[in-house]
PDB file of C-alpha atoms and ligand atoms in Angstrom:
ATOM      1  CA  MET A  26      -2.568  29.688   0.449  1.00 48.00           C
ATOM      2  CA  THR A  27      -0.842  31.611  -1.058  1.00 48.00           C
ATOM      3  CA  ASP A  28       2.484  30.871  -3.243  1.00 55.00           C
ATOM      4  CA  SER A  29       5.148  32.279  -0.424  1.00 72.00           C
ATOM      5  CA  LEU A  30       3.929  30.513   2.516  1.00 89.00           C
ATOM      6  CA  PRO A  31       5.555  27.014   3.119  1.00 96.00           C
ATOM      7  CA  LEU A  32       3.730  24.400   1.784  1.00 98.00           C
ATOM      8  CA  ARG A  33       1.544  22.332   4.858  1.00 98.00           C
ATOM      9  CA  ILE A  34       1.007  18.721   4.408  1.00 98.00           C
ATOM     10  CA  GLY A  35       1.504  15.441   6.944  1.00 98.00           C
ATOM     11  CA  VAL A  36       0.204  12.228   8.446  1.00 98.00           C
ATOM     12  CA  ILE A  37      -3.077  11.146  10.888  1.00 98.00           C
ATOM     13  CA  GLY A  38      -3.823   8.406  12.887  1.00 97.00           C
ATOM     14  CA  ASP A  39      -2.475   7.031  16.485  1.00 97.00           C
ATOM     15  CA  PRO A  40      -0.658   5.678  16.708  1.00 95.00           C
ATOM     16  CA  ILE A  41       1.178   7.142  14.141  1.00 95.00           C
ATOM     17  CA  GLY A  42       5.687   7.310  16.266  1.00 92.00           C
ATOM     18  CA  HIS A  43       6.867   4.819  14.256  1.00 91.00           C
ATOM     19  CA  SER A  44       6.019   5.913  10.174  1.00 94.00           C
ATOM     20  CA  ARG A  45       8.232   6.156   7.972  1.00 96.00           C
ATOM     21  CA  SER A  46       6.261   8.757   6.229  1.00 98.00           C
ATOM     22  CA  PRO A  47       7.732  11.425   7.515  1.00 98.00           C
ATOM     23  CA  LEU A  48      11.410  10.929   6.697  1.00 98.00           C
ATOM     24  CA  MET A  49      10.640  10.315   3.539  1.00 98.00           C
ATOM     25  CA  MET A  50       8.876  13.203   2.552  1.00 98.00           C
ATOM     26  CA  ASN A  51      10.965  16.178   4.278  1.00 98.00           C
ATOM     27  CA  ARG A  52      14.201  14.849   2.090  1.00 98.00           C
ATOM     28  CA  ALA A  53      11.826  14.320  -1.064  1.00 98.00           C
ATOM     29  CA  LEU A  54      11.172  18.389  -0.071  1.00 98.00           C
ATOM     30  CA  ALA A  55      14.545  19.268   0.520  1.00 98.00           C
ATOM     31  CA  TYR A  56      15.651  17.311  -2.276  1.00 98.00           C
ATOM     32  CA  LEU A  57      13.294  19.252  -4.734  1.00 98.00           C
ATOM     33  CA  GLY A  58      13.957  23.068  -3.092  1.00 98.00           C
ATOM     34  CA  ILE A  59      10.003  23.731  -1.645  1.00 98.00           C
ATOM     35  CA  ASP A  60       9.829  25.481   1.400  1.00 98.00           C
ATOM     36  CA  GLY A  61       7.398  23.751   2.769  1.00 98.00           C
ATOM     37  CA  HIS A  62       7.224  20.427   6.703  1.00 98.00           C
ATOM     38  CA  TYR A  63       5.497  17.273   6.393  1.00 98.00           C
ATOM     39  CA  GLY A  64       4.573  16.250  10.464  1.00 98.00           C
ATOM     40  CA  ALA A  65       3.468  13.742  11.684  1.00 98.00           C
ATOM     41  CA  TYR A  66      -0.052  14.182  13.904  1.00 98.00           C
ATOM     42  CA  VAL A  67      -1.267  11.530  17.036  1.00 98.00           C
ATOM     43  CA  VAL A  68      -5.638  11.440  16.259  1.00 98.00           C
ATOM     44  CA  ARG A  69      -7.370   9.761  18.313  1.00 98.00           C
ATOM     45  CA  PRO A  70     -10.481   8.434  16.485  1.00 98.00           C
ATOM     46  CA  ALA A  71     -13.300  10.567  18.597  1.00 98.00           C
ATOM     47  CA  ALA A  72     -11.245  14.301  17.006  1.00 98.00           C
ATOM     48  CA  LEU A  73     -10.724  12.866  13.579  1.00 98.00           C
ATOM     49  CA  GLU A  74     -13.334  14.779  12.573  1.00 98.00           C
ATOM     50  CA  THR A  75     -12.409  18.366  14.335  1.00 98.00           C
ATOM     51  CA  ALA A  76      -8.373  18.119  13.216  1.00 98.00           C
ATOM     52  CA  ILE A  77      -9.715  17.605   9.411  1.00 98.00           C
ATOM     53  CA  ASN A  78     -11.758  20.866   9.907  1.00 96.00           C
ATOM     54  CA  GLY A  79      -8.167  21.828  10.943  1.00 96.00           C
ATOM     55  CA  MET A  80      -6.730  21.303   8.159  1.00 95.00           C
ATOM     56  CA  ARG A  81      -8.609  22.904   6.717  1.00 93.00           C
ATOM     57  CA  ALA A  82      -8.137  25.936   9.083  1.00 94.00           C
ATOM     58  CA  LEU A  83      -4.619  25.956   8.768  1.00 95.00           C
ATOM     59  CA  GLY A  84      -3.877  25.899   4.991  1.00 95.00           C
ATOM     60  CA  PHE A  85      -2.578  22.463   5.057  1.00 97.00           C
ATOM     61  CA  ALA A  86      -2.393  21.611   0.730  1.00 98.00           C
ATOM     62  CA  GLY A  87      -2.930  17.522   2.217  1.00 98.00           C
ATOM     63  CA  MET A  88      -2.503  15.145   4.504  1.00 98.00           C
ATOM     64  CA  ASN A  89      -2.265  11.248   4.125  1.00 98.00           C
ATOM     65  CA  VAL A  90      -4.282   8.770   6.873  1.00 98.00           C
ATOM     66  CA  THR A  91      -3.197   6.403   8.395  1.00 96.00           C
ATOM     67  CA  ILE A  92      -4.646   3.057  10.323  1.00 93.00           C
ATOM     68  CA  PRO A  93      -7.797   3.933  12.134  1.00 96.00           C
ATOM     69  CA  HIS A  94      -8.349   6.334  10.062  1.00 97.00           C
ATOM     70  CA  LYS A  95      -8.523   5.155   6.070  1.00 96.00           C
ATOM     71  CA  GLU A  96     -12.230   4.787   6.520  1.00 95.00           C
ATOM     72  CA  THR A  97     -14.056   6.384   8.694  1.00 97.00           C
ATOM     73  CA  VAL A  98     -11.802   9.952   7.051  1.00 98.00           C
ATOM     74  CA  CYS A  99     -14.498   9.132   3.923  1.00 97.00           C
ATOM     75  CA  ALA A 100     -17.324  11.130   6.060  1.00 98.00           C
ATOM     76  CA  PHE A 101     -15.820  14.247   6.421  1.00 98.00           C
ATOM     77  CA  LEU A 102     -14.028  14.852   3.265  1.00 98.00           C
ATOM     78  CA  ASP A 103     -16.217  16.739  -0.043  1.00 98.00           C
ATOM     79  CA  GLU A 104     -15.362  14.233  -2.825  1.00 98.00           C
ATOM     80  CA  ILE A 105     -13.724  10.686  -2.934  1.00 98.00           C
ATOM     81  CA  ASP A 106     -12.675   9.780  -6.059  1.00 96.00           C
ATOM     82  CA  PRO A 107     -13.899   6.438  -7.916  1.00 94.00           C
ATOM     83  CA  VAL A 108     -11.068   3.948  -7.167  1.00 92.00           C
ATOM     84  CA  ALA A 109     -11.109   4.929  -3.543  1.00 96.00           C
ATOM     85  CA  LYS A 110     -14.448   5.153  -3.326  1.00 95.00           C
ATOM     86  CA  ALA A 111     -14.963   1.075  -4.021  1.00 93.00           C
ATOM     87  CA  ILE A 112     -11.926   0.405  -1.626  1.00 94.00           C
ATOM     88  CA  GLY A 113     -13.914   2.027   0.566  1.00 94.00           C
ATOM     89  CA  ALA A 114     -10.951   3.555   2.700  1.00 95.00           C
ATOM     90  CA  VAL A 115      -9.044   7.080   1.587  1.00 97.00           C
ATOM     91  CA  ASN A 116      -4.905   7.043   2.140  1.00 97.00           C
ATOM     92  CA  THR A 117      -4.658  10.632   0.338  1.00 98.00           C
ATOM     93  CA  ILE A 118      -6.482  13.350   1.188  1.00 98.00           C
ATOM     94  CA  VAL A 119      -5.223  15.943  -1.850  1.00 98.00           C
ATOM     95  CA  VAL A 120      -6.999  20.503  -0.992  1.00 97.00           C
ATOM     96  CA  ARG A 121      -8.341  21.459  -4.266  1.00 94.00           C
ATOM     97  CA  GLU A 122      -9.605  24.641  -3.921  1.00 92.00           C
ATOM     98  CA  GLY A 123     -10.994  25.026  -0.614  1.00 92.00           C
ATOM     99  CA  LYS A 124     -13.013  21.740  -1.333  1.00 96.00           C
ATOM    100  CA  LEU A 125     -10.796  17.428   1.042  1.00 98.00           C
ATOM    101  CA  TRP A 126     -10.066  15.772  -1.633  1.00 98.00           C
ATOM    102  CA  GLY A 127     -10.163  12.041  -1.134  1.00 98.00           C
ATOM    103  CA  THR A 128      -8.266   9.469  -2.779  1.00 97.00           C
ATOM    104  CA  ASN A 129      -6.430   6.505  -3.080  1.00 97.00           C
ATOM    105  CA  THR A 130      -2.682   5.617  -3.065  1.00 96.00           C
ATOM    106  CA  ASP A 131      -1.632   2.051  -1.998  1.00 96.00           C
ATOM    107  CA  GLY A 132      -2.575  -0.167  -4.565  1.00 97.00           C
ATOM    108  CA  ILE A 133      -1.399   2.171  -8.056  1.00 96.00           C
ATOM    109  CA  GLY A 134       1.697   2.370  -5.780  1.00 97.00           C
ATOM    110  CA  TYR A 135       2.390  -1.052  -4.778  1.00 98.00           C
ATOM    111  CA  VAL A 136       1.417  -2.463  -8.981  1.00 98.00           C
ATOM    112  CA  ARG A 137       4.037   0.264 -10.225  1.00 97.00           C
ATOM    113  CA  SER A 138       6.502  -1.280  -7.673  1.00 98.00           C
ATOM    114  CA  LEU A 139       6.050  -4.474  -8.701  1.00 98.00           C
ATOM    115  CA  GLU A 140       6.260  -3.115 -12.965  1.00 98.00           C
ATOM    116  CA  THR A 141       9.025  -1.310 -12.297  1.00 97.00           C
ATOM    117  CA  GLU A 142      10.939  -3.231  -9.961  1.00 97.00           C
ATOM    118  CA  LEU A 143      10.722  -5.744 -11.913  1.00 98.00           C
ATOM    119  CA  GLY A 144      10.399  -5.787 -16.118  1.00 98.00           C
ATOM    120  CA  ILE A 145       6.930  -7.400 -15.732  1.00 98.00           C
ATOM    121  CA  ARG A 146       3.274  -6.550 -16.373  1.00 98.00           C
ATOM    122  CA  VAL A 147       0.500  -7.233 -14.520  1.00 98.00           C
ATOM    123  CA  GLN A 148      -1.669  -8.259 -17.401  1.00 97.00           C
ATOM    124  CA  GLN A 149       0.214 -11.210 -18.419  1.00 95.00           C
ATOM    125  CA  ARG A 150       0.171 -12.582 -14.866  1.00 98.00           C
ATOM    126  CA  ASN A 151      -2.273 -15.059 -13.505  1.00 98.00           C
ATOM    127  CA  ILE A 152      -2.249 -13.733  -9.148  1.00 98.00           C
ATOM    128  CA  LEU A 153      -3.286 -15.172  -5.994  1.00 98.00           C
ATOM    129  CA  LEU A 154      -4.022 -12.572  -3.346  1.00 98.00           C
ATOM    130  CA  LEU A 155      -3.195 -13.930  -0.146  1.00 98.00           C
ATOM    131  CA  GLY A 156      -5.328 -11.700   2.477  1.00 98.00           C
ATOM    132  CA  ALA A 157      -8.617  -9.734   2.065  1.00 97.00           C
ATOM    133  CA  GLY A 158      -8.591  -7.161   5.291  1.00 93.00           C
ATOM    134  CA  GLY A 159      -7.769  -3.641   3.925  1.00 91.00           C
ATOM    135  CA  ALA A 160      -4.316  -3.347   2.266  1.00 93.00           C
ATOM    136  CA  ALA A 161      -5.532  -6.140   0.043  1.00 96.00           C
ATOM    137  CA  ARG A 162      -8.732  -4.931  -0.723  1.00 96.00           C
ATOM    138  CA  GLY A 163      -6.788  -1.769  -2.410  1.00 96.00           C
ATOM    139  CA  ILE A 164      -4.212  -3.917  -4.830  1.00 97.00           C
ATOM    140  CA  ALA A 165      -6.690  -6.207  -5.159  1.00 98.00           C
ATOM    141  CA  PHE A 166      -8.690  -3.509  -7.598  1.00 97.00           C
ATOM    142  CA  ALA A 167      -5.749  -1.909  -8.491  1.00 97.00           C
ATOM    143  CA  LEU A 168      -4.453  -5.192 -10.430  1.00 98.00           C
ATOM    144  CA  ALA A 169      -8.215  -5.743 -11.355  1.00 97.00           C
ATOM    145  CA  ALA A 170      -8.077  -2.723 -13.053  1.00 96.00           C
ATOM    146  CA  GLN A 171      -5.102  -3.399 -14.754  1.00 97.00           C
ATOM    147  CA  ARG A 172      -7.034  -7.250 -16.295  1.00 98.00           C
ATOM    148  CA  PRO A 173      -4.459  -9.502 -14.973  1.00 98.00           C
ATOM    149  CA  ALA A 174      -5.292 -13.076 -16.995  1.00 98.00           C
ATOM    150  CA  SER A 175      -6.083 -14.266 -13.809  1.00 98.00           C
ATOM    151  CA  LEU A 176      -6.565 -12.958 -10.427  1.00 98.00           C
ATOM    152  CA  ALA A 177      -7.600 -15.576  -7.642  1.00 98.00           C
ATOM    153  CA  ILE A 178      -7.586 -14.279  -3.534  1.00 98.00           C
ATOM    154  CA  ALA A 179      -7.271 -16.828  -0.551  1.00 98.00           C
ATOM    155  CA  ASN A 180      -8.124 -15.642   3.080  1.00 98.00           C
ATOM    156  CA  ARG A 181      -8.145 -17.537   6.420  1.00 98.00           C
ATOM    157  CA  THR A 182     -10.893 -16.341   6.700  1.00 98.00           C
ATOM    158  CA  HIS A 183     -12.912 -17.867   3.600  1.00 98.00           C
ATOM    159  CA  ALA A 184     -15.813 -15.769   3.730  1.00 98.00           C
ATOM    160  CA  ARG A 185     -13.628 -12.387   3.238  1.00 98.00           C
ATOM    161  CA  ALA A 186     -12.149 -13.558   0.008  1.00 98.00           C
ATOM    162  CA  GLN A 187     -15.635 -14.785  -1.249  1.00 98.00           C
ATOM    163  CA  GLN A 188     -17.000 -10.793  -0.463  1.00 98.00           C
ATOM    164  CA  LEU A 189     -13.233  -9.048  -2.036  1.00 97.00           C
ATOM    165  CA  ALA A 190     -13.842 -11.308  -5.178  1.00 98.00           C
ATOM    166  CA  TYR A 191     -17.649 -10.492  -5.765  1.00 97.00           C
ATOM    167  CA  ALA A 192     -16.329  -7.094  -4.649  1.00 96.00           C
ATOM    168  CA  LEU A 193     -14.265  -7.260  -7.203  1.00 97.00           C
ATOM    169  CA  GLY A 194     -16.836  -9.062  -9.915  1.00 96.00           C
ATOM    170  CA  ASP A 195     -17.989  -5.572 -11.469  1.00 93.00           C
ATOM    171  CA  ILE A 196     -14.347  -5.585 -13.200  1.00 95.00           C
ATOM    172  CA  LEU A 197     -13.020  -8.660 -13.180  1.00 97.00           C
ATOM    173  CA  HIS A 198     -13.799 -12.658 -11.979  1.00 97.00           C
ATOM    174  CA  CYS A 199     -11.859 -13.776  -9.627  1.00 98.00           C
ATOM    175  CA  ASP A 200     -12.003 -16.717  -7.814  1.00 97.00           C
ATOM    176  CA  ALA A 201     -11.895 -17.559  -4.139  1.00 98.00           C
ATOM    177  CA  VAL A 202      -9.594 -20.859  -2.966  1.00 98.00           C
ATOM    178  CA  ALA A 203      -9.688 -22.038   0.012  1.00 98.00           C
ATOM    179  CA  TRP A 204      -6.351 -20.745   2.416  1.00 98.00           C
ATOM    180  CA  GLU A 205      -6.296 -25.096   3.748  1.00 98.00           C
ATOM    181  CA  ASP A 206      -5.668 -25.773  -0.496  1.00 98.00           C
ATOM    182  CA  VAL A 207      -3.540 -23.101  -0.946  1.00 98.00           C
ATOM    183  CA  PRO A 208      -0.317 -24.906  -0.361  1.00 97.00           C
ATOM    184  CA  ASP A 209      -0.795 -28.111  -3.128  1.00 96.00           C
ATOM    185  CA  ALA A 210      -2.137 -24.983  -5.426  1.00 97.00           C
ATOM    186  CA  LEU A 211       0.898 -23.054  -5.988  1.00 97.00           C
ATOM    187  CA  ALA A 212       1.897 -24.005 -10.072  1.00 96.00           C
ATOM    188  CA  HIS A 213      -1.087 -22.758 -10.384  1.00 97.00           C
ATOM    189  CA  TYR A 214      -0.459 -18.807  -9.994  1.00 98.00           C
ATOM    190  CA  ASP A 215       2.985 -16.892 -11.035  1.00 98.00           C
ATOM    191  CA  THR A 216       2.934 -14.419  -8.791  1.00 98.00           C
ATOM    192  CA  ILE A 217       1.687 -14.689  -5.472  1.00 98.00           C
ATOM    193  CA  ILE A 218       1.304 -11.410  -3.468  1.00 98.00           C
ATOM    194  CA  HIS A 219       0.884 -11.319   1.337  1.00 98.00           C
ATOM    195  CA  THR A 220      -0.564  -8.695   1.930  1.00 97.00           C
ATOM    196  CA  THR A 221      -1.771  -9.873   5.127  1.00 96.00           C
ATOM    197  CA  SER A 222       0.941  -8.682   8.759  1.00 93.00           C
ATOM    198  CA  VAL A 223       1.826 -11.668   9.467  1.00 97.00           C
ATOM    199  CA  GLY A 224       5.903 -11.135   9.827  1.00 97.00           C
ATOM    200  CA  MET A 225       6.098  -7.952   9.972  1.00 96.00           C
ATOM    201  CA  PHE A 226       8.003  -6.488  13.384  1.00 94.00           C
ATOM    202  CA  PRO A 227       8.180  -7.703  15.974  1.00 95.00           C
ATOM    203  CA  HIS A 228       7.140 -10.775  15.139  1.00 97.00           C
ATOM    204  CA  VAL A 229       9.601 -11.505  12.132  1.00 97.00           C
ATOM    205  CA  GLU A 230       9.602 -15.539  12.276  1.00 98.00           C
ATOM    206  CA  ALA A 231       5.957 -15.773  11.398  1.00 98.00           C
ATOM    207  CA  MET A 232       5.252 -16.407   8.391  1.00 98.00           C
ATOM    208  CA  PRO A 233       1.574 -17.200   6.844  1.00 97.00           C
ATOM    209  CA  LEU A 234       2.200 -20.663   4.908  1.00 96.00           C
ATOM    210  CA  ARG A 235       5.051 -23.038   2.715  1.00 96.00           C
ATOM    211  CA  LEU A 236       5.683 -22.569  -0.694  1.00 97.00           C
ATOM    212  CA  ASP A 237       7.046 -25.505  -0.620  1.00 96.00           C
ATOM    213  CA  ASN A 238       5.589 -26.800  -4.014  1.00 95.00           C
ATOM    214  CA  LEU A 239       6.522 -23.963  -6.096  1.00 96.00           C
ATOM    215  CA  ARG A 240       7.095 -23.091  -9.946  1.00 96.00           C
ATOM    216  CA  TYR A 241      10.588 -22.145 -10.258  1.00 97.00           C
ATOM    217  CA  GLY A 242      10.619 -18.443 -11.117  1.00 98.00           C
ATOM    218  CA  THR A 243       6.775 -17.924  -9.401  1.00 98.00           C
ATOM    219  CA  ILE A 244       7.711 -13.977  -8.111  1.00 98.00           C
ATOM    220  CA  VAL A 245       6.689 -14.004  -4.848  1.00 98.00           C
ATOM    221  CA  SER A 246       5.551 -10.422  -2.772  1.00 98.00           C
ATOM    222  CA  ASP A 247       5.445  -8.899   0.613  1.00 98.00           C
ATOM    223  CA  ILE A 248       4.364  -5.584   1.324  1.00 97.00           C
ATOM    224  CA  VAL A 249       5.946  -6.467   4.905  1.00 97.00           C
ATOM    225  CA  TYR A 250       8.907  -3.570   4.397  1.00 95.00           C
ATOM    226  CA  ASN A 251      10.390  -3.782   8.298  1.00 94.00           C
ATOM    227  CA  PRO A 252      11.974  -6.579   8.047  1.00 96.00           C
ATOM    228  CA  LEU A 253      13.539  -4.900   4.232  1.00 96.00           C
ATOM    229  CA  GLN A 254      13.504  -8.381   3.510  1.00 97.00           C
ATOM    230  CA  THR A 255      10.778 -11.129   5.375  1.00 98.00           C
ATOM    231  CA  ALA A 256      11.359 -14.724   6.305  1.00 98.00           C
ATOM    232  CA  TRP A 257       8.803 -15.714   4.816  1.00 98.00           C
ATOM    233  CA  LEU A 258      10.071 -13.845   1.182  1.00 98.00           C
ATOM    234  CA  GLN A 259      14.224 -15.592   2.307  1.00 98.00           C
ATOM    235  CA  HIS A 260      11.411 -18.984   2.505  1.00 98.00           C
ATOM    236  CA  ALA A 261      10.067 -18.236  -1.123  1.00 98.00           C
ATOM    237  CA  SER A 262      13.804 -17.521  -2.437  1.00 98.00           C
ATOM    238  CA  GLN A 263      15.114 -21.123  -1.094  1.00 98.00           C
ATOM    239  CA  CYS A 264      11.727 -22.661  -2.911  1.00 97.00           C
ATOM    240  CA  GLY A 265      13.368 -20.672  -6.482  1.00 97.00           C
ATOM    241  CA  ALA A 266      11.359 -18.113  -6.095  1.00 98.00           C
ATOM    242  CA  ARG A 267      11.772 -13.892  -7.435  1.00 98.00           C
ATOM    243  CA  ILE A 268      11.029 -12.114  -4.887  1.00 98.00           C
ATOM    244  CA  HIS A 269       9.553  -8.321  -4.602  1.00 98.00           C
ATOM    245  CA  ARG A 270      10.411  -6.111  -1.330  1.00 98.00           C
ATOM    246  CA  GLY A 271       7.520  -4.309   0.390  1.00 97.00           C
ATOM    247  CA  LEU A 272       9.408  -0.993   0.642  1.00 98.00           C
ATOM    248  CA  GLY A 273       8.167  -0.409  -3.312  1.00 98.00           C
ATOM    249  CA  MET A 274       4.913   0.182  -2.528  1.00 98.00           C
ATOM    250  CA  PHE A 275       6.150   2.564   0.017  1.00 98.00           C
ATOM    251  CA  ILE A 276       7.792   4.628  -1.398  1.00 98.00           C
ATOM    252  CA  HIS A 277       4.954   4.977  -4.277  1.00 98.00           C
ATOM    253  CA  GLN A 278       2.167   4.859  -2.154  1.00 97.00           C
ATOM    254  CA  GLY A 279       3.924   8.150  -0.601  1.00 98.00           C
ATOM    255  CA  ALA A 280       6.071   9.139  -4.106  1.00 98.00           C
ATOM    256  CA  TYR A 281       2.227   9.764  -5.529  1.00 97.00           C
ATOM    257  CA  ALA A 282       0.593  11.863  -2.914  1.00 98.00           C
ATOM    258  CA  LEU A 283       3.602  13.907  -3.005  1.00 98.00           C
ATOM    259  CA  GLU A 284       3.040  14.742  -6.806  1.00 98.00           C
ATOM    260  CA  GLN A 285      -0.791  15.710  -6.160  1.00 97.00           C
ATOM    261  CA  TRP A 286      -0.240  18.003  -3.917  1.00 98.00           C
ATOM    262  CA  THR A 287       3.075  19.856  -5.380  1.00 97.00           C
ATOM    263  CA  GLY A 288       2.344  18.973  -8.903  1.00 97.00           C
ATOM    264  CA  ARG A 289       6.571  18.311  -9.463  1.00 98.00           C
ATOM    265  CA  GLN A 290       7.291  14.642  -9.896  1.00 98.00           C
ATOM    266  CA  ALA A 291       8.816  12.897  -6.798  1.00 98.00           C
ATOM    267  CA  PRO A 292      12.131  11.840  -6.251  1.00 98.00           C
ATOM    268  CA  HIS A 293      12.012   7.688  -5.418  1.00 97.00           C
ATOM    269  CA  ALA A 294      15.434   7.080  -5.627  1.00 97.00           C
ATOM    270  CA  VAL A 295      16.340   9.618  -2.926  1.00 98.00           C
ATOM    271  CA  MET A 296      12.392   8.611  -0.963  1.00 98.00           C
ATOM    272  CA  TYR A 297      13.794   4.687  -1.395  1.00 98.00           C
ATOM    273  CA  GLU A 298      17.261   5.922   0.364  1.00 98.00           C
ATOM    274  CA  ALA A 299      16.091   7.180   2.430  1.00 98.00           C
ATOM    275  CA  VAL A 300      13.778   5.355   4.244  1.00 98.00           C
ATOM    276  CA  GLU A 301      16.005   1.890   3.417  1.00 97.00           C
ATOM    277  CA  ALA A 302      19.008   3.407   5.276  1.00 97.00           C
ATOM    278  CA  SER A 303      16.755   4.111   8.113  1.00 96.00           C
ATOM    279  CA  LEU A 304      14.806   0.849   8.526  1.00 94.00           C
ATOM    280  CA  ARG A 305      18.806  -0.819   8.539  1.00 92.00           C
ATOM    281  CA  GLN A 306      19.235   0.160  11.623  1.00 80.00           C
TER     282      GLN A 306
HETATM  283  P1  ATR B  26      -5.568  -4.963   7.098  1.00 90.81           P
HETATM  284  O1  ATR B  26      -5.886  -3.429   6.812  1.00 90.81           O
HETATM  285  O2  ATR B  26      -4.206  -3.833   7.482  1.00 90.81           O
HETATM  286  O3  ATR B  26      -5.030  -5.518   5.813  1.00 90.81           O
HETATM  287  P2  ATR B  26      -7.509  -6.040   8.155  1.00 90.81           P
HETATM  288  O4  ATR B  26      -8.299  -5.690   7.226  1.00 90.81           O
HETATM  289  O5  ATR B  26      -7.535  -6.491   9.686  1.00 90.81           O
HETATM  290  O6  ATR B  26      -5.732  -5.391   8.357  1.00 90.81           O
HETATM  291  O7  ATR B  26      -6.613  -8.056   7.604  1.00 90.81           O
HETATM  292  C1  ATR B  26      -5.668  -8.529   7.929  1.00 90.81           C
HETATM  293  C2  ATR B  26      -5.061  -9.375   7.198  1.00 90.81           C
HETATM  294  O8  ATR B  26      -4.375 -10.145   7.299  1.00 90.81           O
HETATM  295  C3  ATR B  26      -6.921 -10.203   6.905  1.00 90.81           C
HETATM  296  O9  ATR B  26      -6.659 -10.475   5.766  1.00 90.81           O
HETATM  297  C4  ATR B  26      -6.404 -11.888   8.272  1.00 90.81           C
HETATM  298  O10 ATR B  26      -6.941 -12.534   7.575  1.00 90.81           O
HETATM  299  P3  ATR B  26      -8.926 -12.221   8.288  1.00 90.81           P
HETATM  300  O11 ATR B  26      -9.493 -12.682   7.608  1.00 90.81           O
HETATM  301  O12 ATR B  26      -8.651 -14.393   8.548  1.00 90.81           O
HETATM  302  O13 ATR B  26      -8.319 -12.265   9.703  1.00 90.81           O
HETATM  303  C5  ATR B  26      -5.044 -11.676   7.943  1.00 90.81           C
HETATM  304  N1  ATR B  26      -4.476 -12.586   8.972  1.00 90.81           N
HETATM  305  C6  ATR B  26      -4.091 -11.942  10.596  1.00 90.81           C
HETATM  306  N2  ATR B  26      -3.002 -12.647  10.549  1.00 90.81           N
HETATM  307  C7  ATR B  26      -3.539 -13.537   9.796  1.00 90.81           C
HETATM  308  C8  ATR B  26      -2.129 -14.888  10.315  1.00 90.81           C
HETATM  309  N3  ATR B  26      -1.616 -15.096  11.846  1.00 90.81           N
HETATM  310  N4  ATR B  26      -2.594 -16.259   9.523  1.00 90.81           N
HETATM  311  C9  ATR B  26      -3.160 -15.976   8.052  1.00 90.81           C
HETATM  312  N5  ATR B  26      -3.819 -14.500   7.260  1.00 90.81           N
HETATM  313  C10 ATR B  26      -3.676 -14.128   9.111  1.00 90.81           C
END
């Protein structure tokens, strides 16, 4: 791509209609004065390889990848960075000298959001991660890389918590905790992170578990950002928690991607305001 052409970037997924990424990214491009466009493209699973090759042919600078393509897209890329390889999923493709390079900004985006918004360092925390799916995996690897004081994982299906703890074993020792033991074990942790989709719009009343035995001042974090504050975070707040909402992770993962594509510093506040305003409507 030559400098004179507008920057082409976007997101592929199925479905993609509700994505807030185009709003967030196009607002950022306008703020930075970059001539370009971030589009949202529905790509059916069977068309993924064709879409990726189309991206090369059309001179895209990069692409975000979302459900259901984060794992399967790996087969069609030229290089995958070690973090994305360990997670087994790519959420950002960057085109470098004609080669497609896959990375994963979800976990690092989460850690950056947690640390900057609460003014803490992960290194000093005793963390319980709730969930062991794709989102949990990205966050778990990013947390482990920061070497927290301790990291435990609980998941409804215990075997998946054990598998994730095992996968992290080369970086950090992690315990798998039985899901049903969590309500009585809450006092062992100063940071509790919920990574499942329970409580997400439209099922806004649902909660993963009760927090009545929480220690005062425990950080409770929920990666769900629609609604902006989940019923579970409200419950956590009533139990004396310091809460951390999910929107920051979304903003920071996007900001990292944008910085890779443009080489410019992402305007976090502008991006945050755009998405928050759209979710308030
Ligand atoms: P994602 O990529 O969004 O993380 P996923 O890989 O399908 O999606 O993982 C979903 C996670 O939410 C899992 O940890 C799942 O628990 P199971 O492994 O037991 O399925 C968790 N989850 C989904 N519904 C849940 C519920 N009602 N209560 C507790 N955990 C739930």
